[in-house]
CSV table of C-alpha atoms in Angstrom, one decimal:
chain,number,residue,atom,x,y,z
A,1,UNK,CA,11.6,4.5,-13.1
A,2,UNK,CA,9.2,6.4,-10.5
A,3,UNK,CA,10.2,6.6,-6.8
A,4,UNK,CA,8.3,8.5,-4.0
A,5,UNK,CA,10.4,9.9,-0.8
A,6,UNK,CA,8.9,10.8,2.5
A,7,UNK,CA,11.5,12.9,4.1
A,8,UNK,CA,10.1,12.8,7.7
A,9,UNK,CA,10.3,9.5,9.3
A,10,UNK,CA,8.3,10.2,12.7
A,11,UNK,CA,6.5,13.4,13.3
A,12,UNK,CA,5.0,14.5,16.6
A,13,UNK,CA,2.0,17.0,16.9
A,14,UNK,CA,0.2,18.2,19.4
A,15,UNK,CA,-3.6,17.2,19.4
A,16,UNK,CA,-5.6,20.1,17.9
A,17,UNK,CA,-2.5,21.3,15.9
A,18,UNK,CA,-2.4,21.2,12.1
A,19,UNK,CA,-0.3,18.5,10.4
A,20,UNK,CA,1.6,18.5,7.3
A,21,UNK,CA,3.2,15.6,6.2
A,22,UNK,CA,5.5,15.8,3.2
A,23,UNK,CA,5.8,13.8,0.0
A,24,UNK,CA,8.0,13.9,-3.2
A,25,UNK,CA,7.6,11.9,-6.3
A,26,UNK,CA,9.8,11.1,-9.4
A,27,UNK,CA,7.8,10.5,-12.4
A,28,UNK,CA,8.3,12.0,-15.7
A,29,UNK,CA,4.5,11.8,-17.0
A,30,UNK,CA,1.7,13.0,-14.9
A,31,UNK,CA,1.7,11.2,-11.8
A,32,UNK,CA,-1.4,9.1,-10.2
A,33,UNK,CA,-0.9,10.2,-6.7
A,34,UNK,CA,-2.2,8.4,-3.4
A,35,UNK,CA,-2.2,8.9,0.3
A,36,UNK,CA,-3.0,5.5,2.4
A,37,UNK,CA,-2.9,5.3,6.3
A,38,UNK,CA,-2.0,2.5,8.5
A,39,UNK,CA,-3.4,1.8,11.8
A,40,UNK,CA,-1.1,-0.6,14.2
A,41,UNK,CA,-1.5,-4.2,13.2
A,42,UNK,CA,-3.7,-3.3,10.3
A,43,UNK,CA,-3.9,-3.0,6.5
A,44,UNK,CA,-3.7,0.1,4.7
A,45,UNK,CA,-6.5,2.1,4.0
A,46,UNK,CA,-6.8,4.8,1.1
A,47,UNK,CA,-7.3,8.2,2.3
A,48,UNK,CA,-7.5,10.3,-1.0
A,49,UNK,CA,-5.9,10.4,-4.5
A,50,UNK,CA,-5.2,12.9,-7.3
A,51,UNK,CA,-5.3,11.8,-11.2
A,52,UNK,CA,-6.2,15.0,-12.7
A,53,UNK,CA,-7.9,18.2,-12.2
A,54,UNK,CA,-8.1,20.4,-9.2
A,55,UNK,CA,-4.9,20.1,-7.4
A,56,UNK,CA,-6.3,20.5,-4.4
A,57,UNK,CA,-8.2,17.1,-3.4
A,58,UNK,CA,-10.2,16.3,-0.3
A,59,UNK,CA,-9.9,12.8,1.1
A,60,UNK,CA,-11.7,11.1,4.4
A,61,UNK,CA,-10.9,11.6,8.2
A,62,UNK,CA,-10.8,15.7,7.1
A,63,UNK,CA,-7.9,15.4,5.2
A,64,UNK,CA,-6.5,17.0,2.1
A,65,UNK,CA,-3.9,16.9,-0.2
A,66,UNK,CA,-1.9,19.6,-2.7
A,67,UNK,CA,-0.5,18.5,-5.9
A,68,UNK,CA,2.5,20.7,-6.7
A,69,UNK,CA,3.9,19.9,-10.3
A,70,UNK,CA,6.6,22.4,-10.0
A,71,UNK,CA,7.9,21.1,-7.0
A,72,UNK,CA,7.0,17.7,-7.6
A,73,UNK,CA,4.9,17.4,-4.1
A,74,UNK,CA,2.0,16.0,-3.1
A,75,UNK,CA,1.7,17.0,0.4
A,76,UNK,CA,-0.9,15.9,3.2
A,77,UNK,CA,-2.7,18.3,5.5
A,78,UNK,CA,-5.0,18.3,8.1
A,79,UNK,CA,-6.1,21.4,10.0
A,80,UNK,CA,-6.7,20.1,13.3
A,81,UNK,CA,-5.2,16.4,14.4
A,82,UNK,CA,-7.2,14.2,16.5
A,83,UNK,CA,-5.5,11.6,18.9
A,84,UNK,CA,-7.0,9.1,16.6
A,85,UNK,CA,-4.8,10.0,14.1
A,86,UNK,CA,-1.9,8.6,15.1
A,87,UNK,CA,-0.7,6.0,12.5
A,88,UNK,CA,1.5,5.4,9.7
A,89,UNK,CA,1.0,7.3,6.5
A,90,UNK,CA,2.1,6.1,3.1
A,91,UNK,CA,2.6,8.2,-0.2
A,92,UNK,CA,2.4,6.5,-3.4
A,93,UNK,CA,2.6,6.8,-7.1
A,94,UNK,CA,1.0,4.8,-9.8
A,95,UNK,CA,2.3,4.6,-13.4
A,96,UNK,CA,0.2,5.1,-16.3
A,97,UNK,CA,2.4,2.8,-18.3
A,98,UNK,CA,2.2,-1.4,-17.9
A,99,UNK,CA,-1.8,-1.1,-17.6
A,100,UNK,CA,-1.7,1.0,-14.4
A,101,UNK,CA,-0.2,-1.7,-12.5
A,102,UNK,CA,2.7,-0.1,-11.2
A,103,UNK,CA,2.3,1.3,-7.8
A,104,UNK,CA,5.5,2.7,-5.8
A,105,UNK,CA,4.8,3.3,-2.1
A,106,UNK,CA,7.2,5.5,0.2
A,107,UNK,CA,8.6,4.3,3.5
A,108,UNK,CA,6.0,5.8,5.3
A,109,UNK,CA,5.8,8.6,8.0
A,110,UNK,CA,4.9,7.6,11.5
A,111,UNK,CA,2.6,10.3,13.0
A,112,UNK,CA,2.2,10.5,17.2
A,113,UNK,CA,0.0,12.8,18.5
A,114,UNK,CA,0.5,14.0,21.9
A,115,UNK,CA,-2.4,15.3,24.3
B,1,UNK,CA,-18.2,-7.2,5.3
B,2,UNK,CA,-17.1,-7.0,1.6
B,3,UNK,CA,-13.3,-6.7,1.4
B,4,UNK,CA,-9.9,-8.5,1.2
B,5,UNK,CA,-9.4,-11.7,3.7
B,6,UNK,CA,-6.1,-13.0,4.4
B,7,UNK,CA,-5.3,-16.2,6.1
B,8,UNK,CA,-3.4,-17.0,8.2
B,9,UNK,CA,-2.5,-13.9,10.4
B,10,UNK,CA,0.3,-15.1,12.2
B,11,UNK,CA,3.1,-18.1,11.1
B,12,UNK,CA,6.3,-18.9,12.2
B,13,UNK,CA,8.3,-21.3,10.0
B,14,UNK,CA,11.7,-23.0,10.2
B,15,UNK,CA,14.2,-22.2,7.3
B,16,UNK,CA,13.4,-24.5,4.4
B,17,UNK,CA,9.9,-25.0,5.5
B,18,UNK,CA,7.0,-24.2,2.6
B,19,UNK,CA,3.9,-22.6,3.1
B,20,UNK,CA,0.7,-20.9,1.2
B,21,UNK,CA,-0.7,-17.3,2.2
B,22,UNK,CA,-4.1,-17.1,1.1
B,23,UNK,CA,-6.1,-14.2,0.1
B,24,UNK,CA,-9.8,-14.0,-1.3
B,25,UNK,CA,-11.9,-10.9,-1.7
B,26,UNK,CA,-15.4,-10.3,-2.5
B,27,UNK,CA,-15.8,-7.2,-4.4
B,28,UNK,CA,-15.3,-8.7,-7.7
B,29,UNK,CA,-12.0,-6.9,-8.2
B,30,UNK,CA,-10.0,-7.7,-11.1
B,31,UNK,CA,-6.4,-7.1,-10.5
B,32,UNK,CA,-4.9,-8.6,-7.3
B,33,UNK,CA,-1.5,-8.1,-5.5
B,34,UNK,CA,1.0,-9.2,-3.2
B,35,UNK,CA,3.4,-6.9,-1.3
B,36,UNK,CA,5.8,-7.1,1.6
B,37,UNK,CA,6.5,-5.0,4.3
B,38,UNK,CA,9.4,-4.2,6.2
B,39,UNK,CA,10.6,-1.6,8.4
B,40,UNK,CA,12.2,1.3,6.8
B,41,UNK,CA,11.4,0.3,3.6
B,42,UNK,CA,7.7,0.7,3.0
B,43,UNK,CA,5.7,-1.8,0.8
B,44,UNK,CA,7.5,-3.8,-2.3
B,45,UNK,CA,5.5,-5.4,-4.6
B,46,UNK,CA,5.8,-9.4,-5.1
B,47,UNK,CA,3.8,-10.3,-7.7
B,48,UNK,CA,0.5,-9.2,-9.3
B,49,UNK,CA,-2.3,-10.7,-11.3
B,50,UNK,CA,-3.7,-8.0,-13.5
B,51,UNK,CA,-6.4,-10.1,-14.2
B,52,UNK,CA,-8.1,-13.9,-14.0
B,53,UNK,CA,-5.3,-16.0,-15.5
B,54,UNK,CA,-2.3,-14.0,-15.6
B,55,UNK,CA,0.4,-13.3,-13.3
B,56,UNK,CA,3.5,-11.3,-13.4
B,57,UNK,CA,6.6,-10.3,-11.3
B,58,UNK,CA,6.8,-7.2,-9.3
B,59,UNK,CA,9.9,-5.8,-7.5
B,60,UNK,CA,10.9,-8.7,-5.2
B,61,UNK,CA,9.7,-12.0,-6.8
B,62,UNK,CA,12.7,-14.3,-6.1
B,63,UNK,CA,11.9,-16.9,-3.6
B,64,UNK,CA,8.1,-17.0,-4.5
B,65,UNK,CA,5.1,-17.9,-6.8
B,66,UNK,CA,1.7,-17.4,-6.9
B,67,UNK,CA,-1.6,-18.6,-8.1
B,68,UNK,CA,-4.4,-16.8,-9.3
B,69,UNK,CA,-7.2,-19.7,-8.6
B,70,UNK,CA,-10.1,-17.7,-9.8
B,71,UNK,CA,-11.2,-14.1,-9.6
B,72,UNK,CA,-11.4,-14.2,-5.9
B,73,UNK,CA,-8.4,-15.7,-5.0
B,74,UNK,CA,-4.7,-14.9,-5.2
B,75,UNK,CA,-2.3,-17.2,-3.1
B,76,UNK,CA,1.2,-16.8,-2.9
B,77,UNK,CA,3.6,-19.5,-2.3
B,78,UNK,CA,7.1,-19.9,0.0
B,79,UNK,CA,9.1,-23.1,-1.4
B,80,UNK,CA,11.8,-23.1,1.0
B,81,UNK,CA,11.5,-20.0,3.4
B,82,UNK,CA,14.1,-18.0,4.6
B,83,UNK,CA,15.1,-15.6,7.3
B,84,UNK,CA,15.1,-13.0,5.1
B,85,UNK,CA,11.6,-13.9,3.8
B,86,UNK,CA,10.4,-12.3,7.3
B,87,UNK,CA,7.9,-9.6,6.8
B,88,UNK,CA,4.7,-8.5,7.1
B,89,UNK,CA,2.5,-9.5,3.8
B,90,UNK,CA,-0.1,-7.9,2.6
B,91,UNK,CA,-2.7,-8.8,-0.8
B,92,UNK,CA,-4.7,-6.0,-2.0
B,93,UNK,CA,-7.1,-5.6,-4.8
B,94,UNK,CA,-8.7,-3.1,-7.0
B,95,UNK,CA,-11.1,-2.8,-9.7
B,96,UNK,CA,-10.1,-1.9,-13.3
B,97,UNK,CA,-12.9,0.0,-14.6
B,98,UNK,CA,-10.9,3.3,-14.7
B,99,UNK,CA,-6.8,4.0,-13.9
B,100,UNK,CA,-6.7,3.0,-10.4
B,101,UNK,CA,-10.2,3.3,-10.2
B,102,UNK,CA,-11.0,3.8,-6.2
B,103,UNK,CA,-7.2,2.6,-5.3
B,104,UNK,CA,-6.1,-0.5,-3.5
B,105,UNK,CA,-8.3,-2.7,-0.9
B,106,UNK,CA,-5.7,-4.2,1.7
B,107,UNK,CA,-6.3,-6.9,3.7
B,108,UNK,CA,-5.3,-7.1,7.4
B,109,UNK,CA,-1.7,-8.6,7.0
B,110,UNK,CA,0.0,-11.7,7.7
B,111,UNK,CA,3.0,-11.6,10.1
B,112,UNK,CA,5.4,-14.2,8.9
B,113,UNK,CA,8.6,-15.2,10.7
B,114,UNK,CA,11.1,-17.7,9.7
B,115,UNK,CA,13.6,-18.9,12.0
């Protein structure tokens, strides 16, 4: 069975500092990987996804993520954080079996941005 | 605005009461999903509908039923609510033109409290 681990429950960074959110996955085949962001009281919004090809993927809002097969990781990065980035971030892995209907979400990392 | 609409946004039920959560999407997506979100547990799949006329159980289906009324609408029913079903419920949809397409589009959620 597939699984996702986000080891950091809560992270605090200063505005303008760089950010890296960690994500490790477990899946036997080539995974479909996603990062979503959830602002308070809102649904989840897709930041970026990795299906194949270039292991560094660019997303919206200046985010990027790097797929590292050897480390089973898909970490999210941003070079300079803005106060509006404060939100909860979810990593997810999708299975290629079962008609591409099985997406497993991590437990989330809550980002706090301080001035 | 195109997207996923959930109603109601908030609901308080007494133990044993029933209710239906409504979800509609106007993006002509084939697949629709119901997730619940609980603190520290991420999102867990309750039921999904890969296409109109089909529904399947997800990770936590007990105590719930679903109906895919047509291509646009996918409802979730709690027949006899229990305090353990206190949660935030999200509906999501996606196109099936390619594996996972452009990811999921989420509604803004229904916050349900069972007392």
